[in-house]
Short mmCIF file of C-alpha atoms in Angstrom, two decimals:
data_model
loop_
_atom_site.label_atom_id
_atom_site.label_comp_id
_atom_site.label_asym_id
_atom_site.label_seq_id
_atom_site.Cartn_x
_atom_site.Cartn_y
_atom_site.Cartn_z
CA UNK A 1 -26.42 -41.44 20.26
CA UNK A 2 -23.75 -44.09 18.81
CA UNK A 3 -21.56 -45.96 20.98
CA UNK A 4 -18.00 -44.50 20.47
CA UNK A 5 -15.26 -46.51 18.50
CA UNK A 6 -12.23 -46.75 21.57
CA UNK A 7 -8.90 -45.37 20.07
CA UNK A 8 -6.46 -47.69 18.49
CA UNK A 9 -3.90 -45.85 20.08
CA UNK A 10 -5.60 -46.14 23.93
CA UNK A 11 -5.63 -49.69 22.99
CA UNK A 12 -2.52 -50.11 22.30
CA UNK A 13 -1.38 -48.17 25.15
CA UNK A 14 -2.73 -50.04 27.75
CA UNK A 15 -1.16 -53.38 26.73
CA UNK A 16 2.35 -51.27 28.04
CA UNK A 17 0.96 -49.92 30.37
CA UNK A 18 -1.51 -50.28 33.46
CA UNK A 19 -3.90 -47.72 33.66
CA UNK A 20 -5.79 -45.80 36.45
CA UNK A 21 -8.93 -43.84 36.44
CA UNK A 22 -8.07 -40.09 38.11
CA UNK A 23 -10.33 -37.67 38.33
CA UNK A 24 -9.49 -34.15 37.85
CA UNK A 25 -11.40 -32.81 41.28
CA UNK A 26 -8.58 -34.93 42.54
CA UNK A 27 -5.69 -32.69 41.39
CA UNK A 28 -7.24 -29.33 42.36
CA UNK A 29 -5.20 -29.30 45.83
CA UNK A 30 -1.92 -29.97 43.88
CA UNK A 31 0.14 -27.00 42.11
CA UNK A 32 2.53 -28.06 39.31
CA UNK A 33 4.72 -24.85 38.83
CA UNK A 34 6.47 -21.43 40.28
CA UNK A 35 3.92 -19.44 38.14
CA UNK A 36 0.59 -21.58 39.44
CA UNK A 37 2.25 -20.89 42.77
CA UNK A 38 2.79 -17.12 42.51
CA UNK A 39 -1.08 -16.86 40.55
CA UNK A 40 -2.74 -18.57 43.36
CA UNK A 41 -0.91 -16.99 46.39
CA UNK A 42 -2.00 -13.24 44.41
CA UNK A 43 -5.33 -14.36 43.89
CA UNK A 44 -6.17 -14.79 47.30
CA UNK A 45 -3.76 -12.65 48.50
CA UNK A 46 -1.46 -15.10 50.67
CA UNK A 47 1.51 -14.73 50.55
CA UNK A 48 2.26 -17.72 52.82
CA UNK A 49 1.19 -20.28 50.39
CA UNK A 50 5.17 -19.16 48.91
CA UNK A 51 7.03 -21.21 51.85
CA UNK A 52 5.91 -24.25 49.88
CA UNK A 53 8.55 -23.36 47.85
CA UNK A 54 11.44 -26.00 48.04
CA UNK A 55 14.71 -23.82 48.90
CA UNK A 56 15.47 -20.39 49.34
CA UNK A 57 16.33 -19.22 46.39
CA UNK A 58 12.75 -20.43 45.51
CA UNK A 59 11.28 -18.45 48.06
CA UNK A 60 12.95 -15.16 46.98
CA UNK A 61 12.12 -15.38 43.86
CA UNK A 62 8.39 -16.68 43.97
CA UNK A 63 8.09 -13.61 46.91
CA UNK A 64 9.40 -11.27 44.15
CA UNK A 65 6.75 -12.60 41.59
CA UNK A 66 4.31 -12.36 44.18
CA UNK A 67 4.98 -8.51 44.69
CA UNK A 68 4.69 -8.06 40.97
CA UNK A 69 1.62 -9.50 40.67
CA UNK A 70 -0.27 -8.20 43.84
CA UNK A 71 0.97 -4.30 42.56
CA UNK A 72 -0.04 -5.32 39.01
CA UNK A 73 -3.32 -6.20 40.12
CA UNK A 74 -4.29 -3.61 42.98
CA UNK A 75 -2.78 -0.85 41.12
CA UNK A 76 -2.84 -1.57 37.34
CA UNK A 77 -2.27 1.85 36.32
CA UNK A 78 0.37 3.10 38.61
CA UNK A 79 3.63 3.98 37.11
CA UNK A 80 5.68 0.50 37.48
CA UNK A 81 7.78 -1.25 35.28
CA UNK A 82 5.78 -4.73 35.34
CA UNK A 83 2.06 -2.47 34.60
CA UNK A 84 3.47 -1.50 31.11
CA UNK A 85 5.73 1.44 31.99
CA UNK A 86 9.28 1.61 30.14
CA UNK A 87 11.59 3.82 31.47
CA UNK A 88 13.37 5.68 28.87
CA UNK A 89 15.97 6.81 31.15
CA UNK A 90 17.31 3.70 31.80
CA UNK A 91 20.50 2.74 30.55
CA UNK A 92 19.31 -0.29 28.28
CA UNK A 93 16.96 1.24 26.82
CA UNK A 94 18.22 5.14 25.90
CA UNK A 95 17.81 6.46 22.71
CA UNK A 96 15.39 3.04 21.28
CA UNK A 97 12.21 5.33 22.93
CA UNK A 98 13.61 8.65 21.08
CA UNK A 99 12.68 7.75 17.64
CA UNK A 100 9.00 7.53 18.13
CA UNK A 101 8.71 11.04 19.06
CA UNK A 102 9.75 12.45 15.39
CA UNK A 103 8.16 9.09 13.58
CA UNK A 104 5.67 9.48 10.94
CA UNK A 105 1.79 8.21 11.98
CA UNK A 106 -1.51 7.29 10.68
CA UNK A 107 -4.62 8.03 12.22
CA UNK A 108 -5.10 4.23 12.47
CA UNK A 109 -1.81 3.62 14.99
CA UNK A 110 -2.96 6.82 17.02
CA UNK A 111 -6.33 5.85 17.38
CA UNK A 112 -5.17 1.84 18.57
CA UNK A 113 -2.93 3.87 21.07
CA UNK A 114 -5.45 6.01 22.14
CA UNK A 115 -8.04 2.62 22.72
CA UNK A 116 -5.34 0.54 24.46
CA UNK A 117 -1.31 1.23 24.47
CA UNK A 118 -0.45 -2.38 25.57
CA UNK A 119 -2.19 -3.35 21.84
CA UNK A 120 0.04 -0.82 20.24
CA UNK A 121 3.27 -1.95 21.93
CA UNK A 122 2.47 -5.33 21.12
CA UNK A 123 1.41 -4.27 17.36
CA UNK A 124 3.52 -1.50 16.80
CA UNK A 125 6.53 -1.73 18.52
CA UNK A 126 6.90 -5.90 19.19
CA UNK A 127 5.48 -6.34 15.82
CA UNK A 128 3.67 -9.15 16.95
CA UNK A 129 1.38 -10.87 14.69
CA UNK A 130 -1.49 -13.32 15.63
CA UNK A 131 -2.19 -16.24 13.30
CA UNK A 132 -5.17 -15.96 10.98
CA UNK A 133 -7.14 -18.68 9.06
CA UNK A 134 -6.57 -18.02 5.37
CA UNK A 135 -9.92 -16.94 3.34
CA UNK A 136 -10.77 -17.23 0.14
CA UNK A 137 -13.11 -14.42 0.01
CA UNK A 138 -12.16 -10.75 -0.73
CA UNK A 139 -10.90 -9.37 1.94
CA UNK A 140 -12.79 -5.86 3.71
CA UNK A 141 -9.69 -3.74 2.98
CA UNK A 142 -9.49 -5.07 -0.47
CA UNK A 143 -12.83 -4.45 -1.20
CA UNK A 144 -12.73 -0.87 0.20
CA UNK A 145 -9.72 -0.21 -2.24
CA UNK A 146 -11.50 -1.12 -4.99
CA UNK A 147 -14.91 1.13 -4.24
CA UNK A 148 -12.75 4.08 -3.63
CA UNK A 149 -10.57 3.36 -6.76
CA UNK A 150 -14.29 3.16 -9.03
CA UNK A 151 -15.84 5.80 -7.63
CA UNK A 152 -12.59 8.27 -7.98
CA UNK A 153 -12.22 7.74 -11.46
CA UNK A 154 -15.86 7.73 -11.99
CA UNK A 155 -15.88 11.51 -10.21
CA UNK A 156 -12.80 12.77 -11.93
CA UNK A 157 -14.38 11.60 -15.14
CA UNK A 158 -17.40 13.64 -14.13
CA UNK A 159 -15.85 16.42 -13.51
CA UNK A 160 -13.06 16.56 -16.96
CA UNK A 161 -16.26 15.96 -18.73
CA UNK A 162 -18.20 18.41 -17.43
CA UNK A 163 -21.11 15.74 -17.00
CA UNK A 164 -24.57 16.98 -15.56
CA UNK A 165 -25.62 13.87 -12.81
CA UNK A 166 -29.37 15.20 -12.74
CA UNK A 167 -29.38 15.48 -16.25
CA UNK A 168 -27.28 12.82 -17.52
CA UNK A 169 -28.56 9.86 -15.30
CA UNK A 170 -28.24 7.03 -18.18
CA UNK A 171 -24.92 8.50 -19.59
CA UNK A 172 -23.07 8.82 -15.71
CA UNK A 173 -24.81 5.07 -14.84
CA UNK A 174 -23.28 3.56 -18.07
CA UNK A 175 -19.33 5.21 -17.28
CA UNK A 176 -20.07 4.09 -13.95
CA UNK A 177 -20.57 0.59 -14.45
CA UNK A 178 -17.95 0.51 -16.94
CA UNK A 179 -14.84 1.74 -14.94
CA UNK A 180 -16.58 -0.89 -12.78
CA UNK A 181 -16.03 -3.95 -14.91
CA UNK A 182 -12.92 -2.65 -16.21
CA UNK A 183 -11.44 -2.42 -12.24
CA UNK A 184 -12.58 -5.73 -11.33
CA UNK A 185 -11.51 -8.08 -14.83
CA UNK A 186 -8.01 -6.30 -13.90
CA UNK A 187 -8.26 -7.12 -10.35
CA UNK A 188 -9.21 -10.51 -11.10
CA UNK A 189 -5.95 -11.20 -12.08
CA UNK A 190 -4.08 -10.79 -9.06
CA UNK A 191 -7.19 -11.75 -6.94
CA UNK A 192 -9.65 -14.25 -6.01
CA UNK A 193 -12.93 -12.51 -6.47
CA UNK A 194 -15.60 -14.06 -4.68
CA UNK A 195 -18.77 -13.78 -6.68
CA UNK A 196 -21.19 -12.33 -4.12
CA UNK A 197 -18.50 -9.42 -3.59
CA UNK A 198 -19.15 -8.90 -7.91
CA UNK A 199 -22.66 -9.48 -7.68
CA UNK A 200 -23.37 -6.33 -4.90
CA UNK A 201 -21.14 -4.58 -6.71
CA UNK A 202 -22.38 -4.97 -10.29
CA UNK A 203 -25.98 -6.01 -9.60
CA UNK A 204 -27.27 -9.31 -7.63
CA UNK A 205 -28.53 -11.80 -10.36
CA UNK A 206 -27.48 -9.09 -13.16
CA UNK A 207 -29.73 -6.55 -12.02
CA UNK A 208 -27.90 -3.48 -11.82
CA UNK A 209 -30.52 -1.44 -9.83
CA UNK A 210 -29.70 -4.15 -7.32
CA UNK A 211 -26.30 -3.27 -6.11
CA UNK A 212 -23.72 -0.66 -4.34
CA UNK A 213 -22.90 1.80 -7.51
CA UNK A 214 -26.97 2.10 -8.07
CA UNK A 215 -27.37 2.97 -4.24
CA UNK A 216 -24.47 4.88 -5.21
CA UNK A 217 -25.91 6.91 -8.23
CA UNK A 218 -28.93 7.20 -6.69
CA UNK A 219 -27.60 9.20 -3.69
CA UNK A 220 -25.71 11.75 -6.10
CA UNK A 221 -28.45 12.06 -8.32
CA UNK A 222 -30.56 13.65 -5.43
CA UNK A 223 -27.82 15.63 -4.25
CA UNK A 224 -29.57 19.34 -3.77
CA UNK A 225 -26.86 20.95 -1.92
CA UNK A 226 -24.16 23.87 -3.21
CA UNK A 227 -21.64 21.37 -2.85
CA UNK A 228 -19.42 20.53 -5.73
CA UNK A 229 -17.08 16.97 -5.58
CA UNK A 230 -13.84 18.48 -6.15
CA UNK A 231 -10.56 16.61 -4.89
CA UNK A 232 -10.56 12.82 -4.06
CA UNK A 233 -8.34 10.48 -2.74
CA UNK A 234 -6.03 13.47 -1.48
CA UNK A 235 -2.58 12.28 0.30
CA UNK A 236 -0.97 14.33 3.06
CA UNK A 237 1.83 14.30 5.15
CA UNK A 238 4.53 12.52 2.57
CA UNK A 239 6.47 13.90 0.36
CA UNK A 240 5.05 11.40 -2.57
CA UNK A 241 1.89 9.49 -3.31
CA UNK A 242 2.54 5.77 -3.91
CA UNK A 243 1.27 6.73 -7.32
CA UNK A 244 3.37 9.91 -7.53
CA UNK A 245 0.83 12.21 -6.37
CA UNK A 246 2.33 15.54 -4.61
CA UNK A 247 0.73 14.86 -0.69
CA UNK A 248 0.33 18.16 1.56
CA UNK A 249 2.69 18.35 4.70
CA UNK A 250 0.49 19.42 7.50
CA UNK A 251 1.68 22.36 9.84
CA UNK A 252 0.92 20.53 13.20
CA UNK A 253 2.16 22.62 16.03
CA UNK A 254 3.16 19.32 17.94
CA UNK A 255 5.16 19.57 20.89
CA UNK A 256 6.94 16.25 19.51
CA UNK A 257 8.36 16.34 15.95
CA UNK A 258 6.10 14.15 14.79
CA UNK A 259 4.61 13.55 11.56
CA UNK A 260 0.90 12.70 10.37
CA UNK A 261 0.09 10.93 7.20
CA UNK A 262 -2.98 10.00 5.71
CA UNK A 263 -5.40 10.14 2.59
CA UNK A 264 -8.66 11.77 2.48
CA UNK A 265 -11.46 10.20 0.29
CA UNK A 266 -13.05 13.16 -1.18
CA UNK A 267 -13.73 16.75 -0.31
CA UNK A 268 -16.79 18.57 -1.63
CA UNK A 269 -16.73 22.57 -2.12
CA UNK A 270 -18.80 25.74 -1.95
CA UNK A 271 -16.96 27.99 -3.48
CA UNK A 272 -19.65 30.94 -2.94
CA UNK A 273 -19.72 30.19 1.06
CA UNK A 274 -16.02 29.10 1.10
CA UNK A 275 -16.99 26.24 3.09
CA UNK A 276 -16.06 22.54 2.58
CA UNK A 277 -17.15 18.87 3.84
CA UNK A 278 -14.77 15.81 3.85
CA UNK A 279 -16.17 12.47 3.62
CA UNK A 280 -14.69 8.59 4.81
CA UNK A 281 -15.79 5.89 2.57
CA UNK A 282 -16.57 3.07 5.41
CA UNK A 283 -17.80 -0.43 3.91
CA UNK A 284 -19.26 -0.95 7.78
CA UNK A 285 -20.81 2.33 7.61
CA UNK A 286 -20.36 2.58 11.67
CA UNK A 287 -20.02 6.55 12.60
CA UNK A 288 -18.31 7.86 15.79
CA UNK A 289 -20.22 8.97 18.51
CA UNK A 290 -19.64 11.99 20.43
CA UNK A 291 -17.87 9.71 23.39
CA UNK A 292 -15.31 8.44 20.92
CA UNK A 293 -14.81 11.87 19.23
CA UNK A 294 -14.09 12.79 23.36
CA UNK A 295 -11.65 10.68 24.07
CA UNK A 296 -9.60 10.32 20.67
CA UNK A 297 -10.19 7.11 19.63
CA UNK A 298 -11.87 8.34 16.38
CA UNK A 299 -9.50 11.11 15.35
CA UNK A 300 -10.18 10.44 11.34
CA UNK A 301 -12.88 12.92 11.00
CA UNK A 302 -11.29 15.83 13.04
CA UNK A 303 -8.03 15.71 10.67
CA UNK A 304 -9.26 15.25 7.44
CA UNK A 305 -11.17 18.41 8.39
CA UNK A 306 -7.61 20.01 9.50
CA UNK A 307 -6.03 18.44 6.50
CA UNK A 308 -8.71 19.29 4.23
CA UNK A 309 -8.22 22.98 4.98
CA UNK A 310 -4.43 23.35 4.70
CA UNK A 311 -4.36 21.46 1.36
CA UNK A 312 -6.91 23.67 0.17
CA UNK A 313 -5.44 27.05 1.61
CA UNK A 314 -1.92 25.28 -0.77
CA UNK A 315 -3.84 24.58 -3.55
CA UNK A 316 -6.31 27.49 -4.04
CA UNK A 317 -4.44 30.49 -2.11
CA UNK A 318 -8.10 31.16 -0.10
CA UNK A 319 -9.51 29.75 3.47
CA UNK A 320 -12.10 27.44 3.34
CA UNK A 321 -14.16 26.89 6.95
CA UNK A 322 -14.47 23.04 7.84
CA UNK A 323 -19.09 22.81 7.22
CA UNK A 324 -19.16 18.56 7.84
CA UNK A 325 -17.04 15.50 8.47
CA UNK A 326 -19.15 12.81 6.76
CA UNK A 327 -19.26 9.15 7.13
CA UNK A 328 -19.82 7.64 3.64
CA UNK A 329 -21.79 3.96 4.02
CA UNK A 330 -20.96 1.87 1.66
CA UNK A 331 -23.02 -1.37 2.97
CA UNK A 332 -24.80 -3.11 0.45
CA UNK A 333 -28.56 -2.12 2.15
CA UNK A 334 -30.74 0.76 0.72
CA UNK A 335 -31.54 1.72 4.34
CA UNK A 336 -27.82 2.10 5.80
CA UNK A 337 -26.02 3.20 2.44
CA UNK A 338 -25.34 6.65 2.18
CA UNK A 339 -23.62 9.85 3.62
CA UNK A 340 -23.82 10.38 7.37
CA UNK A 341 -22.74 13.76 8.97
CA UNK A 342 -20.35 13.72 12.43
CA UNK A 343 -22.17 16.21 14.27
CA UNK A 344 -19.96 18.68 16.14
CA UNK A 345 -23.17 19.95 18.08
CA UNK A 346 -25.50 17.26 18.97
CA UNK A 347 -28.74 17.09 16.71
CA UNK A 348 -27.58 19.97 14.69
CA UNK A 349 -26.43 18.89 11.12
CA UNK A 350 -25.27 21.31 8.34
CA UNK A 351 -27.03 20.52 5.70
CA UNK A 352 -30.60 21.33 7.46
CA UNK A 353 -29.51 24.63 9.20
CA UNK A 354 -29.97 28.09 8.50
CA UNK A 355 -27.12 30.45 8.38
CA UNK A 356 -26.90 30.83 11.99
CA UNK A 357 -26.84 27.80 12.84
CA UNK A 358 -24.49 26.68 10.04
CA UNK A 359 -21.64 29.25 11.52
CA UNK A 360 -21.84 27.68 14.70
CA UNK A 361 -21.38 24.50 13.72
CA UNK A 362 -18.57 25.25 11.58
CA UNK A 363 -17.30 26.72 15.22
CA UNK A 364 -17.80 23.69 16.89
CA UNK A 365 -15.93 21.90 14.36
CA UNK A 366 -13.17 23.95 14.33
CA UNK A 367 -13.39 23.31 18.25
CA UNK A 368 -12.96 19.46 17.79
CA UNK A 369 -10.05 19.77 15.04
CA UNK A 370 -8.50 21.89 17.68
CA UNK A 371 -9.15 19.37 21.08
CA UNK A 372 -8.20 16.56 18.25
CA UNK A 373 -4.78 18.16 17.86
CA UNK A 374 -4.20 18.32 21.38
CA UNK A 375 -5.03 14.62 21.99
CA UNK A 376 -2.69 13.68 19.50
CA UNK A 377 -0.14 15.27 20.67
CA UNK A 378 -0.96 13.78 24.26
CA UNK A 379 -0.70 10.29 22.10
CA UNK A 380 2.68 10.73 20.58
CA UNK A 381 4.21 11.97 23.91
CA UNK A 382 2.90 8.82 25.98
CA UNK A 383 4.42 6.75 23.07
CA UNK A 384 8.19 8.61 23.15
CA UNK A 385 7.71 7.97 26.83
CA UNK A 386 7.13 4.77 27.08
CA UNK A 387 3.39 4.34 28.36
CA UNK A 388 2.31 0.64 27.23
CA UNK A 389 -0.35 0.25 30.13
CA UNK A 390 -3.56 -1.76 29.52
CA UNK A 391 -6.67 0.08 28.09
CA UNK A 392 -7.85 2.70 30.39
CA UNK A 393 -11.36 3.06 28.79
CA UNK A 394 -14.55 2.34 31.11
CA UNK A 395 -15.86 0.61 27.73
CA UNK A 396 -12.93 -0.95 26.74
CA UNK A 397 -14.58 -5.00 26.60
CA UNK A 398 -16.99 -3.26 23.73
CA UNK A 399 -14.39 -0.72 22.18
CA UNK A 400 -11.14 -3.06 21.85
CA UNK A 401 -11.04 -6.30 23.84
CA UNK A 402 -13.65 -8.15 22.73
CA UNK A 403 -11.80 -8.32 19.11
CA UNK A 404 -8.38 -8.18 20.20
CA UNK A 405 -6.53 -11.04 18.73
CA UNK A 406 -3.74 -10.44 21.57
CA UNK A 407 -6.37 -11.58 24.67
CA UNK A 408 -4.45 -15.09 25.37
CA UNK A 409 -1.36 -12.51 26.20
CA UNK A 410 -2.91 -9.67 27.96
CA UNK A 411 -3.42 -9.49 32.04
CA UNK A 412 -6.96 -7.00 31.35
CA UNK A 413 -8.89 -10.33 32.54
CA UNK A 414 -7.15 -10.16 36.10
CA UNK A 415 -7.77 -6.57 36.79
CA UNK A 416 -11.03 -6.98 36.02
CA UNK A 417 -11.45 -9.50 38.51
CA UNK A 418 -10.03 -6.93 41.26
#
């Protein structure tokens, strides 16, 4: 409620200058440019506010901008050059569409193409890349890489050991929180930790029962199941591991040449049933629903269970049936942290069935790996093609746009006007 100090530079101004009062109600009948023109007249659909246009070569060209925009906007979707549609026959463009049809994917790129292909053509293909403020906390992805890097030592440790979690609690919690400490001080180095990310790691105010390897511990600790950790932090679809590690190369049956690449967080075994589960360490904890599993734009689960079973048909000579995809939580809250099964059949989980029950859900998942497959292969063809059109998805303000950093580009607020 203070009086505001004028600006030395209005100040100055105005002894130059004399000045006017305009208000902006006044300027709402003007239009300052070709472009205003052309949005106006295909907003309300007139195309006689053109022959404002100064000369004829004005005209044609504002007429030809109106076109675009009235097709773009009554039919989004429809197979035109200015809606997102390359065509890879033409002569500037042959053989630059090609190469994506043999290129080598993550589930990540296939999914963003599968929730909107304009995103991945301006992400993928442009390159484009927004401008972010600069943080000085630890990044999610960082984080994540750090988790998965404890708790895969801490299970191969286990495991060369031969330790006994139910029966060894204090000996497991003490390796645990060691590889801990010893990940982070050599982290530290290269990275500014912030020290709430330590804390929930190591335990708020030093309490260790207080933090994300307890919640950890405690989960395998009650672990009553037949299932055995055995592999973690399994790479397939290259040749090499950044680290060295042999990766599996997966036998697709693609229409396109294309190649899948990817690295699975851990697999658990039953060697008596010959069944397996794969599991996604997720820092969110957020698990796909049966819509998203639908329409392939969550494709992780389905081929880590595909991948899982071809690397361990390689590695163990037998066939191992896909039981569970599970969604690891690793947010720092006792009621959210945990494993969280992908449920092929609605309301039916594995690990509460009887046998019956338990064979058809392995059914149902090889079902999804199989639809899964298809999609993708649906994906990398509308890539090769050249299909960049906007998101498609009857969702898509919740599933991509309303975190898109590319909405200041993107035409999705026009058609949803129409």
């Amino acid at each position: 409620k203070k009086e505001l100090a004028p600006s030395s530079f209005l100040l100055d101004l105005k002894k130059i200058i004399e000045v006017d009062e305009s208000l902006i109600n006044k300027n709402e009948q003007y239009i300052y440019s070709f472009g205003e023109l052309t949005q106006k007249a295909a907003e309300q659909n007139d195309a006689e506010l053109l022959l404002n246009a100064k000369s004829e070569n004005e005209k044609n060209k504002l007429n030809e901008k109106f076109q675009v925009d009235k097709t773009r906007r009554e039919h989004p979707f429809e197979t035109f050059a200015y809606s997102g549609f390359i065509d890879a026959t033409a002569e500037h463009v042959t053989g630059l569409l090609e190469k994506y049809a043999g290129s080598d994917y993550s589930i990540s790129q296939l999914e963003l193409y599968a929730k909107c292909p304009f995103q991945f053509f301006l992400k993928r293909i442009l390159k484009l890349t927004p401008l972010e403020e600069p943080t000085e906390e630890l990044e999610p992805m960082e984080m994540g890489l750090l988790l998965h890097a404890i708790f895969e030592q801490f299970m191969k440790t286990v495991e060369k050991e031969n330790l006994n979690l139910q029966l060894e609690k204090e000996k497991a919690a003490q390796l645990l929180f060691e590889i801990a400490k010893e990940k982070i001080d050599k982290l530290s180095i290269h990275s500014s930790l912030s020290f709430w990310e330590i804390e929930k790691i190591l335990g708020v105010n030093g309490n260790k029962n207080d933090s994300i390897l307890s919640l950890f511990l405690e989960d395998e600790f009650s672990r009553a199941d037949d299932f055995k950790p055995a592999y973690f932090e399994v790479p397939f679809g290259r040749l090499r591991n950044d680290d060295g590690q042999k990766s599996t190369a997966l036998s697709l049956n693609l229409t396109s040449n294309a190649k899948l690449r990817g690295k699975i967080d851990r697999i658990d075994i039953n060697f008596d049933e010959k069944h397996f589960k794969v599991y996604d360490y997720k820092l969110s904890g957020k698990k796909p629903n049966e819509e998203d599993l639908q329409l392939g734009i969550s494709l992780q689960i389905p081929l880590y269970l595909f991948a899982a079973g071809q690397i361990l048909q390689n590695e163990l000579n037998e066939t191992f049936l896909p039981a569970a995809g599970i969604i690891y939580s690793l947010k720092f809250s006792r009621d959210d942290f945990g494993p969280d099964e992908v449920k092929a059949i609605k309301g039916k989980s594995y690990s509460k069935a009887n046998a019956e029950t338990r064979e058809k859900i392995i059914r149902a998942n090889q079902d999804l790996i199989s639809r899964s497959l298809q999609k993708i292969d649906e994906l990398i063809n509308g890539i090769s093609s050249g299909v960049y059109h906007l998101s498609k998805l009857e969702k898509r303000e919740e599933k991509v746009c309303r975190l898109c950093s590319f909405r200041s580009v993107c035409r999705v607020q026009e058609i949803e006007v129409v």
